[in-house]
PDB file of C-alpha atoms and ligand atoms in Angstrom:
ATOM      1  CA  MET A   1     -29.861   5.877   3.254  1.00  0.00           C
ATOM      2  CA  ILE A   2     -28.999   5.419  -0.412  1.00  0.00           C
ATOM      3  CA  ASP A   3     -31.054   7.742  -2.654  1.00  0.00           C
ATOM      4  CA  ALA A   4     -30.798   9.668  -5.922  1.00  0.00           C
ATOM      5  CA  LYS A   5     -28.277  12.084  -4.414  1.00  0.00           C
ATOM      6  CA  THR A   6     -25.868   9.461  -3.073  1.00  0.00           C
ATOM      7  CA  ASP A   7     -22.269  10.072  -4.171  1.00  0.00           C
ATOM      8  CA  VAL A   8     -20.362   6.985  -5.284  1.00  0.00           C
ATOM      9  CA  TYR A   9     -16.736   6.184  -4.408  1.00  0.00           C
ATOM     10  CA  CYS A  10     -14.953   2.928  -5.196  1.00  0.00           C
ATOM     11  CA  ILE A  11     -11.839   0.821  -5.370  1.00  0.00           C
ATOM     12  CA  PHE A  12     -10.414  -0.530  -8.637  1.00  0.00           C
ATOM     13  CA  GLY A  13      -8.297  -3.673  -8.445  1.00  0.00           C
ATOM     14  CA  ASN A  14      -7.848  -7.244  -9.643  1.00  0.00           C
ATOM     15  CA  PRO A  15      -8.250  -9.154  -7.390  1.00  0.00           C
ATOM     16  CA  VAL A  16     -10.234  -6.898  -5.094  1.00  0.00           C
ATOM     17  CA  GLU A  17     -12.606  -9.247  -3.240  1.00  0.00           C
ATOM     18  CA  HIS A  18     -10.486  -9.255  -0.074  1.00  0.00           C
ATOM     19  CA  SER A  19     -10.160  -5.482   0.180  1.00  0.00           C
ATOM     20  CA  LYS A  20     -11.146  -3.912   3.501  1.00  0.00           C
ATOM     21  CA  SER A  21     -11.409  -0.421   1.937  1.00  0.00           C
ATOM     22  CA  PRO A  22     -15.237  -0.576   1.572  1.00  0.00           C
ATOM     23  CA  LEU A  23     -15.522  -1.321   5.321  1.00  0.00           C
ATOM     24  CA  ILE A  24     -13.409   1.644   6.458  1.00  0.00           C
ATOM     25  CA  HIS A  25     -14.811   4.221   4.031  1.00  0.00           C
ATOM     26  CA  ASN A  26     -18.481   3.281   4.439  1.00  0.00           C
ATOM     27  CA  ALA A  27     -18.078   3.384   8.236  1.00  0.00           C
ATOM     28  CA  CYS A  28     -16.674   6.902   7.975  1.00  0.00           C
ATOM     29  CA  PHE A  29     -19.367   8.124   5.545  1.00  0.00           C
ATOM     30  CA  LYS A  30     -21.958   6.913   8.039  1.00  0.00           C
ATOM     31  CA  HIS A  31     -20.173   8.366  11.075  1.00  0.00           C
ATOM     32  CA  TYR A  32     -19.737  11.804   9.504  1.00  0.00           C
ATOM     33  CA  GLY A  33     -23.288  11.873   7.994  1.00  0.00           C
ATOM     34  CA  ILE A  34     -22.115  11.996   4.372  1.00  0.00           C
ATOM     35  CA  ASN A  35     -24.558  10.692   1.736  1.00  0.00           C
ATOM     36  CA  ALA A  36     -22.090   8.462  -0.098  1.00  0.00           C
ATOM     37  CA  ALA A  37     -21.410   4.787  -0.753  1.00  0.00           C
ATOM     38  CA  TYR A  38     -18.112   3.019  -1.481  1.00  0.00           C
ATOM     39  CA  LEU A  39     -17.989  -0.126  -3.646  1.00  0.00           C
ATOM     40  CA  ALA A  40     -15.319  -2.547  -4.902  1.00  0.00           C
ATOM     41  CA  PHE A  41     -14.941  -3.042  -8.660  1.00  0.00           C
ATOM     42  CA  LYS A  42     -12.831  -5.839 -10.110  1.00  0.00           C
ATOM     43  CA  ILE A  43     -11.827  -4.666 -13.573  1.00  0.00           C
ATOM     44  CA  ASP A  44      -9.601  -6.018 -16.346  1.00  0.00           C
ATOM     45  CA  SER A  45      -8.316  -2.720 -17.659  1.00  0.00           C
ATOM     46  CA  ILE A  46      -7.802   0.509 -15.746  1.00  0.00           C
ATOM     47  CA  LYS A  47      -9.138   2.482 -18.745  1.00  0.00           C
ATOM     48  CA  ALA A  48     -12.544   0.958 -17.952  1.00  0.00           C
ATOM     49  CA  GLY A  49     -12.126   2.386 -14.454  1.00  0.00           C
ATOM     50  CA  THR A  50     -11.163   5.931 -15.434  1.00  0.00           C
ATOM     51  CA  ASP A  51     -13.913   5.980 -18.086  1.00  0.00           C
ATOM     52  CA  ALA A  52     -16.429   4.939 -15.415  1.00  0.00           C
ATOM     53  CA  LEU A  53     -15.253   7.710 -13.063  1.00  0.00           C
ATOM     54  CA  SER A  54     -15.894  10.331 -15.714  1.00  0.00           C
ATOM     55  CA  ASN A  55     -19.055   8.855 -17.327  1.00  0.00           C
ATOM     56  CA  LEU A  56     -20.856   7.944 -14.080  1.00  0.00           C
ATOM     57  CA  ASN A  57     -19.516  10.901 -12.072  1.00  0.00           C
ATOM     58  CA  ILE A  58     -17.958   8.628  -9.451  1.00  0.00           C
ATOM     59  CA  LYS A  59     -16.404  11.124  -7.028  1.00  0.00           C
ATOM     60  CA  GLY A  60     -13.258   9.269  -6.067  1.00  0.00           C
ATOM     61  CA  ALA A  61     -11.433   5.965  -6.230  1.00  0.00           C
ATOM     62  CA  SER A  62      -8.780   3.930  -4.484  1.00  0.00           C
ATOM     63  CA  VAL A  63      -6.447   2.126  -6.832  1.00  0.00           C
ATOM     64  CA  THR A  64      -4.785  -1.178  -5.991  1.00  0.00           C
ATOM     65  CA  ILE A  65      -2.951  -4.163  -7.539  1.00  0.00           C
ATOM     66  CA  PRO A  66      -2.132  -4.122 -10.465  1.00  0.00           C
ATOM     67  CA  PHE A  67      -3.139  -0.618 -11.566  1.00  0.00           C
ATOM     68  CA  LYS A  68      -1.190   1.839  -9.409  1.00  0.00           C
ATOM     69  CA  GLU A  69       1.418   2.523 -12.074  1.00  0.00           C
ATOM     70  CA  LYS A  70      -0.725   2.037 -15.204  1.00  0.00           C
ATOM     71  CA  ILE A  71      -3.361   4.618 -14.166  1.00  0.00           C
ATOM     72  CA  ILE A  72      -0.944   7.568 -14.202  1.00  0.00           C
ATOM     73  CA  LYS A  73      -1.113   8.243 -17.939  1.00  0.00           C
ATOM     74  CA  LEU A  74      -4.934   8.310 -17.859  1.00  0.00           C
ATOM     75  CA  LEU A  75      -5.237  11.108 -15.287  1.00  0.00           C
ATOM     76  CA  ASP A  76      -5.490  14.860 -15.941  1.00  0.00           C
ATOM     77  CA  GLU A  77      -3.182  15.874 -13.104  1.00  0.00           C
ATOM     78  CA  VAL A  78      -0.882  13.918 -10.787  1.00  0.00           C
ATOM     79  CA  SER A  79       0.691  15.275  -7.587  1.00  0.00           C
ATOM     80  CA  GLU A  80       4.456  15.838  -7.651  1.00  0.00           C
ATOM     81  CA  ASP A  81       5.007  13.133  -5.015  1.00  0.00           C
ATOM     82  CA  ALA A  82       2.956  10.507  -6.876  1.00  0.00           C
ATOM     83  CA  LYS A  83       4.753  11.398 -10.122  1.00  0.00           C
ATOM     84  CA  ALA A  84       8.152  10.929  -8.468  1.00  0.00           C
ATOM     85  CA  MET A  85       7.041   7.590  -7.004  1.00  0.00           C
ATOM     86  CA  GLY A  86       5.524   6.464 -10.302  1.00  0.00           C
ATOM     87  CA  ALA A  87       2.417   5.208  -8.450  1.00  0.00           C
ATOM     88  CA  VAL A  88      -1.083   6.546  -7.704  1.00  0.00           C
ATOM     89  CA  ASN A  89      -3.402   4.958  -5.120  1.00  0.00           C
ATOM     90  CA  THR A  90      -6.045   7.695  -4.886  1.00  0.00           C
ATOM     91  CA  VAL A  91      -8.127   9.518  -7.521  1.00  0.00           C
ATOM     92  CA  LEU A  92     -10.321  12.559  -6.980  1.00  0.00           C
ATOM     93  CA  ASN A  93     -12.909  13.432  -9.647  1.00  0.00           C
ATOM     94  CA  LYS A  94     -13.509  17.179  -9.373  1.00  0.00           C
ATOM     95  CA  ASP A  95     -14.788  19.753 -11.869  1.00  0.00           C
ATOM     96  CA  ASP A  96     -14.617  17.166 -14.693  1.00  0.00           C
ATOM     97  CA  LYS A  97     -10.945  16.406 -14.043  1.00  0.00           C
ATOM     98  CA  LEU A  98      -9.243  13.340 -12.597  1.00  0.00           C
ATOM     99  CA  TYR A  99      -6.509  14.099 -10.021  1.00  0.00           C
ATOM    100  CA  GLY A 100      -4.047  11.442  -8.819  1.00  0.00           C
ATOM    101  CA  TYR A 101      -2.369  11.223  -5.414  1.00  0.00           C
ATOM    102  CA  ASN A 102      -0.369   8.696  -3.398  1.00  0.00           C
ATOM    103  CA  THR A 103      -1.177   8.198   0.294  1.00  0.00           C
ATOM    104  CA  ASP A 104       0.817   4.915   0.662  1.00  0.00           C
ATOM    105  CA  CYS A 105       4.161   6.622   1.105  1.00  0.00           C
ATOM    106  CA  MET A 106       3.229   8.824   4.045  1.00  0.00           C
ATOM    107  CA  ALA A 107       1.307   5.939   5.639  1.00  0.00           C
ATOM    108  CA  ALA A 108       4.313   3.586   5.398  1.00  0.00           C
ATOM    109  CA  ILE A 109       6.884   6.090   6.573  1.00  0.00           C
ATOM    110  CA  SER A 110       4.995   7.576   9.552  1.00  0.00           C
ATOM    111  CA  PRO A 111       5.379   4.541  11.930  1.00  0.00           C
ATOM    112  CA  LEU A 112       9.101   4.257  10.967  1.00  0.00           C
ATOM    113  CA  LYS A 113       9.980   7.938  11.377  1.00  0.00           C
ATOM    114  CA  PRO A 114       9.974   7.998  15.201  1.00  0.00           C
ATOM    115  CA  LEU A 115      12.306   4.929  15.167  1.00  0.00           C
ATOM    116  CA  GLY A 116      14.818   6.716  12.866  1.00  0.00           C
ATOM    117  CA  ILE A 117      15.372   6.271   9.113  1.00  0.00           C
ATOM    118  CA  GLN A 118      18.311   8.645   8.466  1.00  0.00           C
ATOM    119  CA  GLY A 119      21.521   6.711   7.731  1.00  0.00           C
ATOM    120  CA  LYS A 120      19.833   3.294   8.092  1.00  0.00           C
ATOM    121  CA  ASN A 121      20.096   0.405   5.613  1.00  0.00           C
ATOM    122  CA  VAL A 122      16.555  -0.383   4.520  1.00  0.00           C
ATOM    123  CA  ALA A 123      15.796  -3.591   2.614  1.00  0.00           C
ATOM    124  CA  ILE A 124      12.574  -3.475   0.631  1.00  0.00           C
ATOM    125  CA  ILE A 125      11.204  -6.799  -0.616  1.00  0.00           C
ATOM    126  CA  GLY A 126       9.272  -6.292  -3.870  1.00  0.00           C
ATOM    127  CA  ALA A 127       9.479  -3.794  -6.708  1.00  0.00           C
ATOM    128  CA  GLY A 128       5.832  -2.953  -7.546  1.00  0.00           C
ATOM    129  CA  GLY A 129       3.732   0.125  -6.868  1.00  0.00           C
ATOM    130  CA  ALA A 130       3.850  -0.240  -3.071  1.00  0.00           C
ATOM    131  CA  ALA A 131       7.656  -0.685  -3.190  1.00  0.00           C
ATOM    132  CA  GLN A 132       8.017   2.485  -5.300  1.00  0.00           C
ATOM    133  CA  ALA A 133       6.067   4.507  -2.734  1.00  0.00           C
ATOM    134  CA  VAL A 134       7.993   3.115   0.217  1.00  0.00           C
ATOM    135  CA  ALA A 135      11.380   3.535  -1.555  1.00  0.00           C
ATOM    136  CA  TYR A 136      10.572   7.164  -2.350  1.00  0.00           C
ATOM    137  CA  GLY A 137       9.719   7.888   1.301  1.00  0.00           C
ATOM    138  CA  ILE A 138      12.807   6.081   2.674  1.00  0.00           C
ATOM    139  CA  GLN A 139      15.112   7.980   0.317  1.00  0.00           C
ATOM    140  CA  LYS A 140      13.490  11.294   1.237  1.00  0.00           C
ATOM    141  CA  GLU A 141      14.150  10.539   4.933  1.00  0.00           C
ATOM    142  CA  GLY A 142      17.840   9.756   4.272  1.00  0.00           C
ATOM    143  CA  GLY A 143      17.803   5.940   4.380  1.00  0.00           C
ATOM    144  CA  SER A 144      19.949   3.740   2.042  1.00  0.00           C
ATOM    145  CA  LEU A 145      17.987   1.255  -0.026  1.00  0.00           C
ATOM    146  CA  ILE A 146      18.463  -2.425  -0.825  1.00  0.00           C
ATOM    147  CA  ILE A 147      15.795  -3.753  -3.206  1.00  0.00           C
ATOM    148  CA  ILE A 148      15.120  -7.512  -3.061  1.00  0.00           C
ATOM    149  CA  ASN A 149      12.932  -8.857  -5.827  1.00  0.00           C
ATOM    150  CA  ARG A 150      12.073 -12.053  -7.738  1.00  0.00           C
ATOM    151  CA  THR A 151      12.172 -10.451 -11.193  1.00  0.00           C
ATOM    152  CA  VAL A 152      15.666  -9.126 -11.732  1.00  0.00           C
ATOM    153  CA  ASP A 153      15.118  -6.354 -14.305  1.00  0.00           C
ATOM    154  CA  LYS A 154      12.187  -4.847 -12.367  1.00  0.00           C
ATOM    155  CA  GLY A 155      14.184  -4.901  -9.137  1.00  0.00           C
ATOM    156  CA  GLU A 156      17.286  -3.448 -10.783  1.00  0.00           C
ATOM    157  CA  ARG A 157      15.225  -0.646 -12.322  1.00  0.00           C
ATOM    158  CA  LEU A 158      13.770   0.359  -8.965  1.00  0.00           C
ATOM    159  CA  ALA A 159      17.150   0.134  -7.243  1.00  0.00           C
ATOM    160  CA  SER A 160      18.832   2.362  -9.829  1.00  0.00           C
ATOM    161  CA  LYS A 161      15.965   4.899  -9.707  1.00  0.00           C
ATOM    162  CA  PHE A 162      16.609   5.390  -5.961  1.00  0.00           C
ATOM    163  CA  ASN A 163      20.401   4.831  -5.922  1.00  0.00           C
ATOM    164  CA  GLY A 164      19.972   1.539  -4.083  1.00  0.00           C
ATOM    165  CA  LYS A 165      21.571  -1.906  -4.290  1.00  0.00           C
ATOM    166  CA  PHE A 166      19.747  -4.864  -5.790  1.00  0.00           C
ATOM    167  CA  ILE A 167      19.611  -8.495  -4.617  1.00  0.00           C
ATOM    168  CA  GLY A 168      17.588 -11.097  -6.529  1.00  0.00           C
ATOM    169  CA  LEU A 169      15.460 -13.495  -4.442  1.00  0.00           C
ATOM    170  CA  ASN A 170      17.480 -16.418  -5.937  1.00  0.00           C
ATOM    171  CA  GLU A 171      20.749 -14.789  -4.891  1.00  0.00           C
ATOM    172  CA  LEU A 172      19.368 -14.178  -1.394  1.00  0.00           C
ATOM    173  CA  GLU A 173      18.667 -17.921  -1.025  1.00  0.00           C
ATOM    174  CA  ARG A 174      22.422 -18.514  -1.284  1.00  0.00           C
ATOM    175  CA  MET A 175      23.320 -15.795   1.274  1.00  0.00           C
ATOM    176  CA  ASN A 176      23.544 -16.110   5.089  1.00  0.00           C
ATOM    177  CA  TYR A 177      23.683 -12.492   6.186  1.00  0.00           C
ATOM    178  CA  LEU A 178      21.819  -9.339   5.167  1.00  0.00           C
ATOM    179  CA  SER A 179      23.236  -5.994   6.223  1.00  0.00           C
ATOM    180  CA  ALA A 180      19.935  -4.241   6.959  1.00  0.00           C
ATOM    181  CA  ASP A 181      18.551  -2.247   9.892  1.00  0.00           C
ATOM    182  CA  ILE A 182      14.988  -2.211   8.563  1.00  0.00           C
ATOM    183  CA  ILE A 183      13.236  -4.839   6.407  1.00  0.00           C
ATOM    184  CA  ILE A 184       9.938  -3.985   4.703  1.00  0.00           C
ATOM    185  CA  ASN A 185       7.845  -6.551   2.840  1.00  0.00           C
ATOM    186  CA  THR A 186       5.810  -4.887   0.050  1.00  0.00           C
ATOM    187  CA  THR A 187       4.867  -8.120  -1.757  1.00  0.00           C
ATOM    188  CA  SER A 188       1.705 -10.159  -1.231  1.00  0.00           C
ATOM    189  CA  ILE A 189       3.734 -13.128   0.084  1.00  0.00           C
ATOM    190  CA  GLY A 190       2.155 -14.336   3.332  1.00  0.00           C
ATOM    191  CA  MET A 191      -1.268 -12.859   2.506  1.00  0.00           C
ATOM    192  CA  HIS A 192      -4.412 -14.913   3.113  1.00  0.00           C
ATOM    193  CA  PRO A 193      -4.873 -17.739   2.020  1.00  0.00           C
ATOM    194  CA  ASP A 194      -1.127 -18.398   1.598  1.00  0.00           C
ATOM    195  CA  ILE A 195      -0.315 -17.583   5.186  1.00  0.00           C
ATOM    196  CA  GLU A 196       2.369 -20.271   5.611  1.00  0.00           C
ATOM    197  CA  TYR A 197       4.812 -18.319   3.378  1.00  0.00           C
ATOM    198  CA  SER A 198       7.327 -15.644   4.354  1.00  0.00           C
ATOM    199  CA  PRO A 199       9.167 -13.464   1.793  1.00  0.00           C
ATOM    200  CA  ILE A 200      12.544 -13.922   3.539  1.00  0.00           C
ATOM    201  CA  PRO A 201      14.169 -16.841   5.411  1.00  0.00           C
ATOM    202  CA  SER A 202      14.284 -16.274   9.187  1.00  0.00           C
ATOM    203  CA  ARG A 203      18.098 -16.691   9.282  1.00  0.00           C
ATOM    204  CA  PHE A 204      18.370 -13.069   8.056  1.00  0.00           C
ATOM    205  CA  LEU A 205      16.453 -11.653  11.036  1.00  0.00           C
ATOM    206  CA  ASN A 206      18.147 -10.425  14.216  1.00  0.00           C
ATOM    207  CA  SER A 207      17.079  -8.564  17.330  1.00  0.00           C
ATOM    208  CA  SER A 208      18.469  -5.176  16.278  1.00  0.00           C
ATOM    209  CA  MET A 209      16.166  -5.043  13.209  1.00  0.00           C
ATOM    210  CA  ILE A 210      12.837  -3.354  12.595  1.00  0.00           C
ATOM    211  CA  VAL A 211      10.606  -5.566  10.455  1.00  0.00           C
ATOM    212  CA  MET A 212       7.514  -4.164   8.751  1.00  0.00           C
ATOM    213  CA  ASP A 213       4.920  -5.951   6.635  1.00  0.00           C
ATOM    214  CA  VAL A 214       2.393  -4.182   4.396  1.00  0.00           C
ATOM    215  CA  VAL A 215       0.225  -7.337   4.362  1.00  0.00           C
ATOM    216  CA  TYR A 216      -2.665  -6.940   6.849  1.00  0.00           C
ATOM    217  CA  THR A 217      -4.647 -10.108   6.155  1.00  0.00           C
ATOM    218  CA  PRO A 218      -3.591 -11.710   8.466  1.00  0.00           C
ATOM    219  CA  MET A 219      -2.223  -8.993  10.705  1.00  0.00           C
ATOM    220  CA  ASN A 220       0.311 -11.343  12.293  1.00  0.00           C
ATOM    221  CA  THR A 221       2.007 -12.724   9.165  1.00  0.00           C
ATOM    222  CA  ARG A 222       4.588 -15.501   9.245  1.00  0.00           C
ATOM    223  CA  LEU A 223       7.281 -12.871   8.633  1.00  0.00           C
ATOM    224  CA  LEU A 224       6.185 -10.849  11.674  1.00  0.00           C
ATOM    225  CA  LYS A 225       5.829 -13.976  13.853  1.00  0.00           C
ATOM    226  CA  GLU A 226       9.397 -15.048  13.020  1.00  0.00           C
ATOM    227  CA  ALA A 227      10.674 -11.477  13.507  1.00  0.00           C
ATOM    228  CA  ASP A 228       8.989 -11.377  16.873  1.00  0.00           C
ATOM    229  CA  GLN A 229      10.584 -14.689  17.888  1.00  0.00           C
ATOM    230  CA  LYS A 230      13.998 -13.257  16.994  1.00  0.00           C
ATOM    231  CA  GLY A 231      13.362 -10.181  19.126  1.00  0.00           C
ATOM    232  CA  CYS A 232      12.941  -7.666  16.258  1.00  0.00           C
ATOM    233  CA  THR A 233      10.737  -4.590  16.541  1.00  0.00           C
ATOM    234  CA  THR A 234       7.692  -5.334  14.353  1.00  0.00           C
ATOM    235  CA  ILE A 235       5.183  -3.097  12.571  1.00  0.00           C
ATOM    236  CA  ASP A 236       2.057  -4.727  11.091  1.00  0.00           C
ATOM    237  CA  GLY A 237       0.267  -3.744   7.913  1.00  0.00           C
ATOM    238  CA  LEU A 238      -2.932  -2.550   9.550  1.00  0.00           C
ATOM    239  CA  SER A 239      -1.407   0.733  10.684  1.00  0.00           C
ATOM    240  CA  MET A 240      -0.275   1.551   7.114  1.00  0.00           C
ATOM    241  CA  PHE A 241      -3.626   0.483   5.690  1.00  0.00           C
ATOM    242  CA  LEU A 242      -5.599   2.684   8.097  1.00  0.00           C
ATOM    243  CA  HIS A 243      -3.376   5.715   7.567  1.00  0.00           C
ATOM    244  CA  GLN A 244      -3.464   5.493   3.759  1.00  0.00           C
ATOM    245  CA  GLY A 245      -7.279   5.174   3.951  1.00  0.00           C
ATOM    246  CA  ALA A 246      -7.621   8.123   6.310  1.00  0.00           C
ATOM    247  CA  ALA A 247      -5.550  10.307   3.964  1.00  0.00           C
ATOM    248  CA  GLN A 248      -7.780   9.234   1.043  1.00  0.00           C
ATOM    249  CA  PHE A 249     -10.909  10.160   2.985  1.00  0.00           C
ATOM    250  CA  LYS A 250      -9.423  13.621   3.668  1.00  0.00           C
ATOM    251  CA  ILE A 251      -8.676  14.138  -0.047  1.00  0.00           C
ATOM    252  CA  TRP A 252     -12.251  13.241  -0.991  1.00  0.00           C
ATOM    253  CA  THR A 253     -14.215  14.941   1.803  1.00  0.00           C
ATOM    254  CA  GLY A 254     -11.884  17.430   3.510  1.00  0.00           C
ATOM    255  CA  ILE A 255     -12.445  15.547   6.789  1.00  0.00           C
ATOM    256  CA  SER A 256      -9.530  13.933   8.699  1.00  0.00           C
ATOM    257  CA  PRO A 257     -11.359  10.874  10.024  1.00  0.00           C
ATOM    258  CA  ASP A 258     -10.832   9.252  13.394  1.00  0.00           C
ATOM    259  CA  ILE A 259      -8.615   6.229  12.667  1.00  0.00           C
ATOM    260  CA  GLU A 260     -10.361   4.308  15.486  1.00  0.00           C
ATOM    261  CA  ILE A 261     -13.660   4.341  13.516  1.00  0.00           C
ATOM    262  CA  MET A 262     -11.827   2.663  10.655  1.00  0.00           C
ATOM    263  CA  ARG A 263     -10.070   0.143  12.926  1.00  0.00           C
ATOM    264  CA  GLN A 264     -13.392  -0.793  14.593  1.00  0.00           C
ATOM    265  CA  ALA A 265     -15.051  -1.234  11.182  1.00  0.00           C
ATOM    266  CA  ILE A 266     -12.395  -3.794  10.271  1.00  0.00           C
ATOM    267  CA  LEU A 267     -12.534  -5.602  13.585  1.00  0.00           C
ATOM    268  CA  SER A 268     -16.345  -5.862  13.576  1.00  0.00           C
ATOM    269  CA  GLY A 269     -16.376  -6.802   9.845  1.00  0.00           C
ATOM    270  CA  GLU A 270     -14.114  -9.769  10.610  1.00  0.00           C
ATOM    271  CA  LYS A 271     -16.468 -11.338  13.172  1.00  0.00           C
TER     272      LYS A 271
HETATM  273  P1  ATR B   1       1.691  -3.422  -5.924  1.00  0.00           P
HETATM  274  O1  ATR B   1       1.389  -2.359  -6.938  1.00  0.00           O
HETATM  275  O2  ATR B   1       0.594  -3.564  -4.904  1.00  0.00           O
HETATM  276  O3  ATR B   1       3.036  -3.271  -5.266  1.00  0.00           O
HETATM  277  P2  ATR B   1       2.586  -5.237  -7.969  1.00  0.00           P
HETATM  278  O4  ATR B   1       2.979  -4.100  -8.829  1.00  0.00           O
HETATM  279  O5  ATR B   1       1.846  -6.378  -8.585  1.00  0.00           O
HETATM  280  O6  ATR B   1       1.709  -4.793  -6.753  1.00  0.00           O
HETATM  281  O7  ATR B   1       3.950  -5.756  -7.263  1.00  0.00           O
HETATM  282  C1  ATR B   1       3.976  -6.859  -6.419  1.00  0.00           C
HETATM  283  C2  ATR B   1       5.432  -7.215  -6.046  1.00  0.00           C
HETATM  284  O8  ATR B   1       5.403  -8.402  -5.278  1.00  0.00           O
HETATM  285  C3  ATR B   1       6.313  -7.509  -7.246  1.00  0.00           C
HETATM  286  O9  ATR B   1       7.607  -7.031  -6.989  1.00  0.00           O
HETATM  287  C4  ATR B   1       6.328  -9.047  -7.298  1.00  0.00           C
HETATM  288  O10 ATR B   1       7.541  -9.603  -7.780  1.00  0.00           O
HETATM  289  P3  ATR B   1       7.867  -9.635  -9.374  1.00  0.00           P
HETATM  290  O11 ATR B   1       8.391  -8.284  -9.716  1.00  0.00           O
HETATM  291  O12 ATR B   1       8.851 -10.728  -9.517  1.00  0.00           O
HETATM  292  O13 ATR B   1       6.537  -9.956 -10.055  1.00  0.00           O
HETATM  293  C5  ATR B   1       6.221  -9.405  -5.835  1.00  0.00           C
HETATM  294  N1  ATR B   1       5.601 -10.724  -5.656  1.00  0.00           N
HETATM  295  C6  ATR B   1       4.280 -11.003  -5.644  1.00  0.00           C
HETATM  296  N2  ATR B   1       4.086 -12.337  -5.431  1.00  0.00           N
HETATM  297  C7  ATR B   1       5.319 -12.900  -5.305  1.00  0.00           C
HETATM  298  C8  ATR B   1       5.788 -14.215  -5.042  1.00  0.00           C
HETATM  299  N3  ATR B   1       4.934 -15.236  -4.883  1.00  0.00           N
HETATM  300  N4  ATR B   1       7.117 -14.421  -4.975  1.00  0.00           N
HETATM  301  C9  ATR B   1       7.990 -13.402  -5.104  1.00  0.00           C
HETATM  302  N5  ATR B   1       7.622 -12.120  -5.356  1.00  0.00           N
HETATM  303  C10 ATR B   1       6.296 -11.859  -5.438  1.00  0.00           C
END
């Protein structure tokens, strides 16, 4: 029941209408008997978001496109990991201070770790906040990075930050072979409603590759369908989404939630 004591949590993004974060967090608040509500706020400037956190005593926030990098300078303290990545996806408002964390990195790396990252060539498509988090995690685990991006200077900057190689999307169009063991899409290409697109032509995929997509709407993206047809090992975006959300819930409440409650909330919300 929502009453005068209800704590508010939220997500800041633009666009944000398609976010499934309200579904997973509200389901967990209900399951664990916590008097809190989680809302989605589409905002134009992240300063409006951090001001709202402080002025309205909103207890915590998820941060998504396009604010993960911009929010850093508006926070009181940022974890060492998030600082090194240059991206924050989680804010905790505690004792009148705003603390920034990043739960994307751990969530992206955990399904890859058992398959082996050390010594592998890992191609990351994209160079935004999600790419920064994934690149940081891959480097920490001993993988070599190849950054593939549409905008050259942004891609080159990320590649040089993590000692990786850079390939522009235009240049890739002219190539026939990509020397990669793992390919990770961190862009929104293939996301609903543009589900007919894939970030990379299927000629680059082969059966020895692991292909991961951070897009989870739809879960079976064109990239993953084509990877599957070529015999690649595939990892969909839902696993990363659920794990980053579970780690956020733990930061806010101290409770490690059951991932299945979150998965069920998404599946029943889609009916
Ligand atoms: P996030 O913080 O969630 O990673 P972002 O910072 O907006 O989001 O980054 C999105 C990434 O997806 C960017 O690398 C972007 O490429 P540009 O650097 O060229 O902007 C990439 N991206 C998004 N839509 C794309 C599209 N239609 N074609 C190619 N790249 C795209």
